[in-house]
CSV table of N, CA, C and O in Angstrom, one decimal:
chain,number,residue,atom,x,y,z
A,1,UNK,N,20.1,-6.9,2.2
A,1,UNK,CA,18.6,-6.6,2.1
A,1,UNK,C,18.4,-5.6,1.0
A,1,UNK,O,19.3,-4.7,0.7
A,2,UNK,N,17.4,-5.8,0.4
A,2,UNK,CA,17.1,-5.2,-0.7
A,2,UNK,C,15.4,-4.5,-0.7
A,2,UNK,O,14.4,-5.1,-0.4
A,3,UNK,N,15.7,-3.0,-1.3
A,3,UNK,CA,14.2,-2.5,-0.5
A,3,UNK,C,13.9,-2.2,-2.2
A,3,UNK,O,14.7,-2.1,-3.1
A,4,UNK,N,12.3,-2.0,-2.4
A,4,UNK,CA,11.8,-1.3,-3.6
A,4,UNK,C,11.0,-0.7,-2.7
A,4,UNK,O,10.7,-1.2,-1.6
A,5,UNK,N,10.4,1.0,-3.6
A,5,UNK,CA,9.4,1.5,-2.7
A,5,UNK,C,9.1,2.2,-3.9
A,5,UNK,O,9.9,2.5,-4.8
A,6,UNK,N,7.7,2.6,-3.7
A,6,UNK,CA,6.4,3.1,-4.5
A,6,UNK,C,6.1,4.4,-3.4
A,6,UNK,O,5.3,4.0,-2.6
A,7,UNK,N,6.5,5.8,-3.3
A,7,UNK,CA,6.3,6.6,-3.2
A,7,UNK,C,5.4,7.7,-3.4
A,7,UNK,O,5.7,8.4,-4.4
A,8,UNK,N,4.3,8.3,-2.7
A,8,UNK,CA,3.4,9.1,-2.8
A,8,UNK,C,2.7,8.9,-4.1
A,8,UNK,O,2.5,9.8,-5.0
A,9,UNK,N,2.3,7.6,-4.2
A,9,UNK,CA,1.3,6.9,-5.4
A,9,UNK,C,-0.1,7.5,-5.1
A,9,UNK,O,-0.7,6.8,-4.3
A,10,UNK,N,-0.8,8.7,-5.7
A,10,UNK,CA,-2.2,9.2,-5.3
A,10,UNK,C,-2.9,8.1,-6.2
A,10,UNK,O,-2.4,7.4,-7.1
A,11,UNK,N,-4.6,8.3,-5.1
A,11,UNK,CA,-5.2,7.6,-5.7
A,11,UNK,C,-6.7,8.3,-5.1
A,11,UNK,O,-6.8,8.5,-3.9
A,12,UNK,N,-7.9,8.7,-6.1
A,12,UNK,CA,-9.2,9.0,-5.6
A,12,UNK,C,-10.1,7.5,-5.3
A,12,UNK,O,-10.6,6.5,-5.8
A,13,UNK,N,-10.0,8.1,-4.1
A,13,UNK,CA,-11.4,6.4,-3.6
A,13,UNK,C,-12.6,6.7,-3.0
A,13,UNK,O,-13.3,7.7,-3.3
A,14,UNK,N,-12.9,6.0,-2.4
A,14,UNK,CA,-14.8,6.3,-1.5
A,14,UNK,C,-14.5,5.7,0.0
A,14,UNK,O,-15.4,5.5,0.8
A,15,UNK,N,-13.2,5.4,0.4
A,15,UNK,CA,-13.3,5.3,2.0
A,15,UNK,C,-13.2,6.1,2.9
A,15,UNK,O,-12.6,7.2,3.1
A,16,UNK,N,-14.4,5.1,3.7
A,16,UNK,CA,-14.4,6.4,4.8
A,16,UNK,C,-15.6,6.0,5.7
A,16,UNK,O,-16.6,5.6,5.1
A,17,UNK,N,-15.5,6.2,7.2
A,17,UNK,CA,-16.6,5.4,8.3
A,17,UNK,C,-17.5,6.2,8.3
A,17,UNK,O,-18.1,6.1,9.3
A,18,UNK,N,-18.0,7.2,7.3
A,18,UNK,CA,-18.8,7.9,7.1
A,18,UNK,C,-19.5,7.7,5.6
A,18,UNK,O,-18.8,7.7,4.5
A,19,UNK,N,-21.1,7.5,5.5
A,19,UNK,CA,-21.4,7.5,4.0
A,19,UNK,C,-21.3,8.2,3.3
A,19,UNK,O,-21.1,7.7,2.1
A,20,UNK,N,-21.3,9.5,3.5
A,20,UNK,CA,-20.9,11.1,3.2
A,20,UNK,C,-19.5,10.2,2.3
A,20,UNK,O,-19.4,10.3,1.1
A,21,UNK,N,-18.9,9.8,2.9
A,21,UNK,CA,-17.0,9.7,2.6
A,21,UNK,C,-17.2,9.0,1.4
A,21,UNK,O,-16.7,9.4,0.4
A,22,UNK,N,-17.9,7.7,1.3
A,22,UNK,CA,-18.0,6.6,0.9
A,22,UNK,C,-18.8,7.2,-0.4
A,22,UNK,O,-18.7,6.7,-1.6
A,23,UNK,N,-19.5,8.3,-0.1
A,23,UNK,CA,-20.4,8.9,-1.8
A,23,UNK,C,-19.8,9.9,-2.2
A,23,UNK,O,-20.1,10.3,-3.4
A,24,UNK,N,-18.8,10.8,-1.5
A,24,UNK,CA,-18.3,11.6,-2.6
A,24,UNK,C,-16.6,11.4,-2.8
A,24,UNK,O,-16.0,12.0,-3.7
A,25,UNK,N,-16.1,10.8,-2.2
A,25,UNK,CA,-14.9,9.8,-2.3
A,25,UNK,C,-13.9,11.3,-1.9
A,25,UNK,O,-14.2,12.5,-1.9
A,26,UNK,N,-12.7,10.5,-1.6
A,26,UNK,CA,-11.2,11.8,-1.6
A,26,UNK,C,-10.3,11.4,-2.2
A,26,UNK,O,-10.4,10.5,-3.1
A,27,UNK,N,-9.1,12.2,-1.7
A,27,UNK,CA,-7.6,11.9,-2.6
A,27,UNK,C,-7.2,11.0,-1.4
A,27,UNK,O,-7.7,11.0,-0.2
A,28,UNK,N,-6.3,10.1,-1.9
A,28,UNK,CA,-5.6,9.1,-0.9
A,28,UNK,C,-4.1,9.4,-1.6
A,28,UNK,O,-4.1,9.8,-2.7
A,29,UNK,N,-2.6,9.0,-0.7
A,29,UNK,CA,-1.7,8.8,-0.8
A,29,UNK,C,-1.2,7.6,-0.3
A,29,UNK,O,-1.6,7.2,0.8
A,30,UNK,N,-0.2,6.8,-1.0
A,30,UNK,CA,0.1,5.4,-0.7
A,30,UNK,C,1.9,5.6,-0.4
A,30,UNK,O,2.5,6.0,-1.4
A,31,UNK,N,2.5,5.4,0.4
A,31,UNK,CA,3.8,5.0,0.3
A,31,UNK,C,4.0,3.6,0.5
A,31,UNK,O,3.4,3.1,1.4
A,32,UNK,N,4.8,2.8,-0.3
A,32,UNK,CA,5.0,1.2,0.0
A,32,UNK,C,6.2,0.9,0.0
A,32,UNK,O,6.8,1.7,-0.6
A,33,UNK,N,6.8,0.2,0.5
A,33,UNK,CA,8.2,-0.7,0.9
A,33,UNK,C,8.4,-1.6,0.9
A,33,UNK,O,7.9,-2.3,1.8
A,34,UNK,N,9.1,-2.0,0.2
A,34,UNK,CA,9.1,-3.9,0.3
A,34,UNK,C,10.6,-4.3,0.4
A,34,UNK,O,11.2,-4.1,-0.7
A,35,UNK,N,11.4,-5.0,1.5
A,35,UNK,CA,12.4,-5.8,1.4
A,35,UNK,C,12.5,-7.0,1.3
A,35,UNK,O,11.9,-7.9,2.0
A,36,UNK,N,13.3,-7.1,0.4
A,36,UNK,CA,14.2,-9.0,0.7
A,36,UNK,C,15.5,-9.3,0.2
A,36,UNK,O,16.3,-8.7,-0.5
A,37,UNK,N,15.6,-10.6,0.7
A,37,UNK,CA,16.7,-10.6,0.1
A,37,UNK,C,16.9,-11.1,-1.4
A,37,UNK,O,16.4,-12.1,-1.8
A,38,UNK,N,17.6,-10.5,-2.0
A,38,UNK,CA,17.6,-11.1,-4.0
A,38,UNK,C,18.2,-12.6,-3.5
A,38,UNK,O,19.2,-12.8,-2.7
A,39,UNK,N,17.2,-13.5,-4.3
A,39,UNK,CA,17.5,-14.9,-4.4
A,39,UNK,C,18.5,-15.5,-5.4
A,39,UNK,O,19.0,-16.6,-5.5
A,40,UNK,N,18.6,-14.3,-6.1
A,40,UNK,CA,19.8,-14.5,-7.5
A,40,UNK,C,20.4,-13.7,-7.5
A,40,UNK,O,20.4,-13.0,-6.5
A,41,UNK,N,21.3,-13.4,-8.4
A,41,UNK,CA,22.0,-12.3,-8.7
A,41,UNK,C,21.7,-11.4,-9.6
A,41,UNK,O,21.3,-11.6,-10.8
A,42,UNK,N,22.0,-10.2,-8.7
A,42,UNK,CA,21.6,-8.3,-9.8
A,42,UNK,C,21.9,-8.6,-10.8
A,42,UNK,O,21.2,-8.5,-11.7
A,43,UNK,N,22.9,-8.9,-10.8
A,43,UNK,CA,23.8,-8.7,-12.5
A,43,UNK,C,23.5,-9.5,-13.5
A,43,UNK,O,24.0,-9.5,-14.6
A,44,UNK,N,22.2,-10.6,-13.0
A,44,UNK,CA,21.7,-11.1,-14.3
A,44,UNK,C,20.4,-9.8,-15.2
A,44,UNK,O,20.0,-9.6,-16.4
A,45,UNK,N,20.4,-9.1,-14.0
A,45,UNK,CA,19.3,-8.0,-14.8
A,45,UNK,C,17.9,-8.5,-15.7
A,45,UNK,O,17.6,-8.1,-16.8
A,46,UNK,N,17.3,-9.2,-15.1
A,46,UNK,CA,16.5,-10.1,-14.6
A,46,UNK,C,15.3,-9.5,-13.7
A,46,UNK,O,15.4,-9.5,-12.5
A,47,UNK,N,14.0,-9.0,-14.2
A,47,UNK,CA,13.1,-8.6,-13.6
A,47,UNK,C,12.7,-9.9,-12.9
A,47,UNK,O,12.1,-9.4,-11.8
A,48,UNK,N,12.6,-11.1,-12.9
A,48,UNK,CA,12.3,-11.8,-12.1
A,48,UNK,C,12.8,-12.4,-10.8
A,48,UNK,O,12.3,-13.2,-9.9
A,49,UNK,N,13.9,-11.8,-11.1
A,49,UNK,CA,14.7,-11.4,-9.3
A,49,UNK,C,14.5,-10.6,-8.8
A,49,UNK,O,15.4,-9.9,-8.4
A,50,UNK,N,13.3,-10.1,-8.5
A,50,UNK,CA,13.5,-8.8,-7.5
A,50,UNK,C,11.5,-8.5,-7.5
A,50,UNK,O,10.6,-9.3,-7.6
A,51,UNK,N,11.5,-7.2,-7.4
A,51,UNK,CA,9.6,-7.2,-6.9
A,51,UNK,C,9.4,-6.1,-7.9
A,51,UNK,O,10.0,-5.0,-7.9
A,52,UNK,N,8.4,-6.5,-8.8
A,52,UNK,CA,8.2,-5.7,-9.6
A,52,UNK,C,7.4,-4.5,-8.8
A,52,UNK,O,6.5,-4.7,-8.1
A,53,UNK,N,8.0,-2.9,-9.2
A,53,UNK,CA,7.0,-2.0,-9.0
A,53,UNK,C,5.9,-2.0,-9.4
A,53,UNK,O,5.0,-1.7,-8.7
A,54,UNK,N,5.8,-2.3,-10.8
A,54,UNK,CA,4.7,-2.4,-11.8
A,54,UNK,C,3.3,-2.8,-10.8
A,54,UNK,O,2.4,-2.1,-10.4
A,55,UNK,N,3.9,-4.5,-10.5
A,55,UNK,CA,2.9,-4.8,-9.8
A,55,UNK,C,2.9,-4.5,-8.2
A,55,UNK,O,2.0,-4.9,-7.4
A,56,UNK,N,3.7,-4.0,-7.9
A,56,UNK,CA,2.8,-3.3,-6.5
A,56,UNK,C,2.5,-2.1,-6.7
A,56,UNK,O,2.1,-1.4,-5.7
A,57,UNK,N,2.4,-1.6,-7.8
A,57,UNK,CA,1.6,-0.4,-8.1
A,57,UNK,C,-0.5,-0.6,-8.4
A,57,UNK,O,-1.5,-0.1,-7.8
A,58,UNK,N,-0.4,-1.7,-9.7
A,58,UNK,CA,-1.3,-2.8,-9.6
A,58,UNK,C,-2.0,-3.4,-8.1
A,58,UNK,O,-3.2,-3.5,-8.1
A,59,UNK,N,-1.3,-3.8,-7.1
A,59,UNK,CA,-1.8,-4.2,-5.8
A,59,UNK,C,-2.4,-3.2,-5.5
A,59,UNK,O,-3.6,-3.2,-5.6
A,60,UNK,N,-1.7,-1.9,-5.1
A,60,UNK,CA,-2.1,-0.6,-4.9
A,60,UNK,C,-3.5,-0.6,-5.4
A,60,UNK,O,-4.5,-1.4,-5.1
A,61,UNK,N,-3.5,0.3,-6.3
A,61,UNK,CA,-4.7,0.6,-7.3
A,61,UNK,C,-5.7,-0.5,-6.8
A,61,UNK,O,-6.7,0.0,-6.1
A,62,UNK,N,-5.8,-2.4,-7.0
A,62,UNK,CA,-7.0,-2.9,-6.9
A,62,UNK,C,-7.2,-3.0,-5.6
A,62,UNK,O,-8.1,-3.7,-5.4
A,63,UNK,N,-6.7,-2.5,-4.6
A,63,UNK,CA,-7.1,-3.0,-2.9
A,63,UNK,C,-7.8,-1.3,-3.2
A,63,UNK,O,-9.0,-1.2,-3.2
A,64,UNK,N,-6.9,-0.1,-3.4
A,64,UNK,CA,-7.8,1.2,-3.5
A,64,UNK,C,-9.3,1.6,-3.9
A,64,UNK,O,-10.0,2.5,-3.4
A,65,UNK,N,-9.5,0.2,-5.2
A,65,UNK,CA,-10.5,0.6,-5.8
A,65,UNK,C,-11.7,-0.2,-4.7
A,65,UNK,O,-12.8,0.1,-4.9
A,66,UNK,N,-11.4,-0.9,-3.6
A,66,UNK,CA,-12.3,-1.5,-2.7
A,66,UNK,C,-12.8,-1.1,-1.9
A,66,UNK,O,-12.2,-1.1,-0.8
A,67,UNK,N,-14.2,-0.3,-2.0
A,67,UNK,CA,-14.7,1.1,-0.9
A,67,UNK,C,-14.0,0.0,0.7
A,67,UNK,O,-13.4,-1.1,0.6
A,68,UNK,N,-14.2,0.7,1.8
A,68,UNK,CA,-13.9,0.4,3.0
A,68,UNK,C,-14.0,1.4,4.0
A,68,UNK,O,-13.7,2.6,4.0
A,69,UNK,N,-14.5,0.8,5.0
A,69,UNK,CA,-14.5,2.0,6.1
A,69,UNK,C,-13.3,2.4,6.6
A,69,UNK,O,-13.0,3.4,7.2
A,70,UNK,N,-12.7,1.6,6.2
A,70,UNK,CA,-11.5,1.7,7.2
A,70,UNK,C,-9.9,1.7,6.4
A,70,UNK,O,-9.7,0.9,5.5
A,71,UNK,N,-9.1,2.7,6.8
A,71,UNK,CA,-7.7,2.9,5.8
A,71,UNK,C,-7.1,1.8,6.6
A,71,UNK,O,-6.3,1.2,5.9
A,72,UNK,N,-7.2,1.3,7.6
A,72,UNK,CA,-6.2,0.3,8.4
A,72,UNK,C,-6.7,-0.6,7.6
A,72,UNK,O,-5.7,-1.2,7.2
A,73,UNK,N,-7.5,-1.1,7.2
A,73,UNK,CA,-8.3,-2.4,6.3
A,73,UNK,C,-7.8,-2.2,4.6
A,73,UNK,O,-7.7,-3.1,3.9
A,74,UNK,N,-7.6,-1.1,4.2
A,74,UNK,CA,-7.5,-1.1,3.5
A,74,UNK,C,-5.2,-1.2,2.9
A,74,UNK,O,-4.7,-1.6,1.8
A,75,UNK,N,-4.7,-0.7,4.0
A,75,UNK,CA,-3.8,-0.8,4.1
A,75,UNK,C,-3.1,-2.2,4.3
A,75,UNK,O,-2.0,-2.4,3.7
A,76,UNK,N,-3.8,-3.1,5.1
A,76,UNK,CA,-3.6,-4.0,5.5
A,76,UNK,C,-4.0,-5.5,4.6
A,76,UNK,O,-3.8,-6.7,4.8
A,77,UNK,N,-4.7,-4.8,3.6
A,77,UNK,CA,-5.0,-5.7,2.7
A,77,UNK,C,-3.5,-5.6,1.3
A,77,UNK,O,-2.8,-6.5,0.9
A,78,UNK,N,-3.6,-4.5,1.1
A,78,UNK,CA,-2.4,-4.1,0.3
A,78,UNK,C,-1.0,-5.2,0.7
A,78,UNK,O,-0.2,-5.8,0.0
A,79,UNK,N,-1.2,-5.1,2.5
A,79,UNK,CA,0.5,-6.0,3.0
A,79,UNK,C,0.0,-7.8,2.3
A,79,UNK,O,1.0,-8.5,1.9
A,80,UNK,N,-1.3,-8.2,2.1
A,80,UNK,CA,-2.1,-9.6,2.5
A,80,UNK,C,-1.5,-9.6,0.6
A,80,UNK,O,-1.0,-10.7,0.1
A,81,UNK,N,-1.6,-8.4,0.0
A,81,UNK,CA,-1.7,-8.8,-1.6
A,81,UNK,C,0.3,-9.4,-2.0
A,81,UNK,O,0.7,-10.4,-2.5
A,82,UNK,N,0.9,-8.3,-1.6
A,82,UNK,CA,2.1,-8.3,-1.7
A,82,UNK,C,2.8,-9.4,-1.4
A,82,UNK,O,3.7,-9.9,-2.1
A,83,UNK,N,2.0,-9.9,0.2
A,83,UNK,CA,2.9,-11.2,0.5
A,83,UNK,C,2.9,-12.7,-0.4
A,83,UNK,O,3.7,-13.6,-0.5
A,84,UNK,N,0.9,-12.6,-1.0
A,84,UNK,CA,0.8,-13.9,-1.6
A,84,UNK,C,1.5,-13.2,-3.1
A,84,UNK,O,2.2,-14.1,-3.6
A,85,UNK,N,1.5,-12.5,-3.6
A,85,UNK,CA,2.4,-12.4,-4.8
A,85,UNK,C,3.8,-12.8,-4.6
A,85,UNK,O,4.2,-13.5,-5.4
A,86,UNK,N,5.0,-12.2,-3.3
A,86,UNK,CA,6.0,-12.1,-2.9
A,86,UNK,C,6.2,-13.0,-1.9
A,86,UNK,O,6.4,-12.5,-0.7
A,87,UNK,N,6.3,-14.5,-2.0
A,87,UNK,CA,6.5,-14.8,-0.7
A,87,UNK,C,8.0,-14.7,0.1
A,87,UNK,O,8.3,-14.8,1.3
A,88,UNK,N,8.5,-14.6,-0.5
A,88,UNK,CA,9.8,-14.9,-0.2
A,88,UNK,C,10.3,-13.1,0.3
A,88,UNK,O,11.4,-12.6,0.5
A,89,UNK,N,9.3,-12.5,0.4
A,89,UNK,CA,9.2,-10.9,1.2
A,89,UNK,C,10.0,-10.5,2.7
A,89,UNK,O,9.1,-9.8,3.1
A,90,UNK,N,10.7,-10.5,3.5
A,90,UNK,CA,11.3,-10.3,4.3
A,90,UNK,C,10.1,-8.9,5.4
A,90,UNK,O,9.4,-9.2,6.4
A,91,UNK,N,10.0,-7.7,4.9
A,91,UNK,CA,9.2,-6.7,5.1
A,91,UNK,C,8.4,-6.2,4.2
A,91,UNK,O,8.6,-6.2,3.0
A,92,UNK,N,7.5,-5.7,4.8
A,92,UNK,CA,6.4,-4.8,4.1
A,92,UNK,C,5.8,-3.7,4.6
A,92,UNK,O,4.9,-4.0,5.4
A,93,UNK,N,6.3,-2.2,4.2
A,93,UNK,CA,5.6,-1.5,5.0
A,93,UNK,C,4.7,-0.3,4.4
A,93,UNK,O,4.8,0.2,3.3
A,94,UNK,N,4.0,-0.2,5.0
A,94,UNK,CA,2.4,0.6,3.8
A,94,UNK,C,2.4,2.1,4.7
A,94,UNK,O,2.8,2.3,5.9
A,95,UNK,N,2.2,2.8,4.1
A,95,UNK,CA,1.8,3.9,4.7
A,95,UNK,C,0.5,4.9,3.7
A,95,UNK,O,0.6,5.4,2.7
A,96,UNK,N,-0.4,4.8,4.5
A,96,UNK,CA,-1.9,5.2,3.9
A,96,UNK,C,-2.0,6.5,4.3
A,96,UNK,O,-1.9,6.7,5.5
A,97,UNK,N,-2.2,7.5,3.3
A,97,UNK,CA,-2.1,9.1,3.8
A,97,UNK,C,-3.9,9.1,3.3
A,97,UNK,O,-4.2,8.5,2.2
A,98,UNK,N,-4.9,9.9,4.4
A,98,UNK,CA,-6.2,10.2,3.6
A,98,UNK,C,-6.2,12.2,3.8
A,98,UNK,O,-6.3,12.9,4.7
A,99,UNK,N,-6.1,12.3,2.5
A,99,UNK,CA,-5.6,13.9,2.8
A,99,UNK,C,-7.1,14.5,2.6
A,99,UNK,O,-8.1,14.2,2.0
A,100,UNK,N,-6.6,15.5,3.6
A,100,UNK,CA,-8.0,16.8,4.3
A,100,UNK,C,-8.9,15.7,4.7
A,100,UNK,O,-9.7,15.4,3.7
A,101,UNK,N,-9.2,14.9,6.1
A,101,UNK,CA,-10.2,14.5,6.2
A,101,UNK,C,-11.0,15.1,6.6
A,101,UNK,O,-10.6,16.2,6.8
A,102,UNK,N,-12.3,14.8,7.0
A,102,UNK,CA,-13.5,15.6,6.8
A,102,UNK,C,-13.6,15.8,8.6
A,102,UNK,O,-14.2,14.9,9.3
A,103,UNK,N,-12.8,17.0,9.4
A,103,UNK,CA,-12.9,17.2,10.6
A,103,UNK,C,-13.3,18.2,10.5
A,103,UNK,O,-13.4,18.7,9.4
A,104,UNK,N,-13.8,19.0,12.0
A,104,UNK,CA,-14.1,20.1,12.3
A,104,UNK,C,-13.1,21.7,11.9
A,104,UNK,O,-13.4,22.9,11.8
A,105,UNK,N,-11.9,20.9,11.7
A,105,UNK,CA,-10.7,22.3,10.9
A,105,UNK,C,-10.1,21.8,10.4
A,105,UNK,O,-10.0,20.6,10.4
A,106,UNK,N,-9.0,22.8,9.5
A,106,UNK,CA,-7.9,21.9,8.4
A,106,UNK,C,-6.9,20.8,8.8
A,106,UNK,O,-6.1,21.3,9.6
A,107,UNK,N,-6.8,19.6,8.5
A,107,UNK,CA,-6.0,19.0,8.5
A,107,UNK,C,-5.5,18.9,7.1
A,107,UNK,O,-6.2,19.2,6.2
A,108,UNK,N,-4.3,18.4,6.9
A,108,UNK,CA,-3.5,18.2,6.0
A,108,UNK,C,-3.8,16.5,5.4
A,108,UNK,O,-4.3,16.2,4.3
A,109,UNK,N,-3.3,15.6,6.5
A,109,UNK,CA,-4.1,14.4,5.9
A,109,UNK,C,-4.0,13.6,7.5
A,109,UNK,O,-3.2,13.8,8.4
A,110,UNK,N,-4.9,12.8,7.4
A,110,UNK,CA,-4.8,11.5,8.7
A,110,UNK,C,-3.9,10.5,7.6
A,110,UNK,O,-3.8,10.6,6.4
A,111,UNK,N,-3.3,9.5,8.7
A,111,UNK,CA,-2.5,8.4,8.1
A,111,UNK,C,-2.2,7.0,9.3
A,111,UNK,O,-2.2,7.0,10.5
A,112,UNK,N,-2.1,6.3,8.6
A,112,UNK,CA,-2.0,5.1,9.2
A,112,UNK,C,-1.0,4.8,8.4
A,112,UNK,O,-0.7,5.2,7.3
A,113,UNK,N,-0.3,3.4,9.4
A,113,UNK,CA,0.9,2.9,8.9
A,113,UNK,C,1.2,1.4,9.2
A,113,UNK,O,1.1,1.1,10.4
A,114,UNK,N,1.5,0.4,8.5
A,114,UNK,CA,1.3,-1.0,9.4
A,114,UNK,C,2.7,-1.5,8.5
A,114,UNK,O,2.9,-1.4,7.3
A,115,UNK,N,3.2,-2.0,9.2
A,115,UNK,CA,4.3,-2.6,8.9
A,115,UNK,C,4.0,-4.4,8.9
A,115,UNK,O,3.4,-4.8,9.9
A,116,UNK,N,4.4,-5.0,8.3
A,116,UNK,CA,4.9,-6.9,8.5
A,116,UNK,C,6.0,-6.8,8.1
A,116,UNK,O,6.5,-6.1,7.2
A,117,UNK,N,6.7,-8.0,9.1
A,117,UNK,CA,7.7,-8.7,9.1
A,117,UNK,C,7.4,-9.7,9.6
A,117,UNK,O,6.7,-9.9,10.6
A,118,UNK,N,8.0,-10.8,8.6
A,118,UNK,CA,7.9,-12.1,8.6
A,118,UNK,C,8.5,-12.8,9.3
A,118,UNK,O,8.0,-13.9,9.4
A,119,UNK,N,9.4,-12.7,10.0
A,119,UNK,CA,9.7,-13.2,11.2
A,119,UNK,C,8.8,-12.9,12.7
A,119,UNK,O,9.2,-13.5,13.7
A,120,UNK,N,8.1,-12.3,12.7
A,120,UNK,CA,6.9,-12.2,13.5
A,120,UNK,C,5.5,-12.7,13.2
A,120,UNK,O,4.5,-12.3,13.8
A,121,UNK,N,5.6,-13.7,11.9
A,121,UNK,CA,4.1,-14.4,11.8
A,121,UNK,C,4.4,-15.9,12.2
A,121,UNK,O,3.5,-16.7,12.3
């Protein structure tokens, strides 16, 4: 198995179950993961064997730029983008950081996390 991952990718957005959230936007953090198995071989060195970061950086960014109330929605759309680009995807796992949400004292960030695997669809 073979993993690519896109690590603490920030991004400013407007989600948030609050309008307040949704009009003055925050920082978000993205960690992504994607395994499979290479259908070819490494050693042709060959970006078309394997999952471009480029574009799960791209997935990233356009599911980000989609206000949303919700990080689990918005996370979960990120796994929906990946898999119709990657079908041949084994896992996918997202992790949505929304740093300092707007609570009563400091938090650092809330986070959600949703994993697929394709042998459980």
């Amino acid at each position: 198995m073979l993993t690519v991952s896109l690590n603490g990718v920030e991004f400013f957005a407007y989600h948030g179950f609050y309008q307040e959230e949704q009009l003055i936007g925050g920082r978000f953090i993205v960690d992504l993961s994607v395994a499979f198995k290479p259908v070819d071989e490494l050693s042709a060195d060959d970006i078309t064997h394997t999952v471009n970061y480029e574009t799960l950086h791209s997935i990233c960014r356009s599911e980000m730029s989609e206000t949303r109330k919700l990080i689990e929605t918005v996370a979960q759309a990120i796994i929906n983008q990946v898999t119709t680009q990657y079908p041949f995807v084994e896992q996918v796992d997202v992790l949505l950081k929304k740093m300092h949400p707007p609570l009563s004292g400091p938090v650092n960030h809330s986070a959600v996390r949703i994993t697929y695997n394709k042998g459980d669809n």
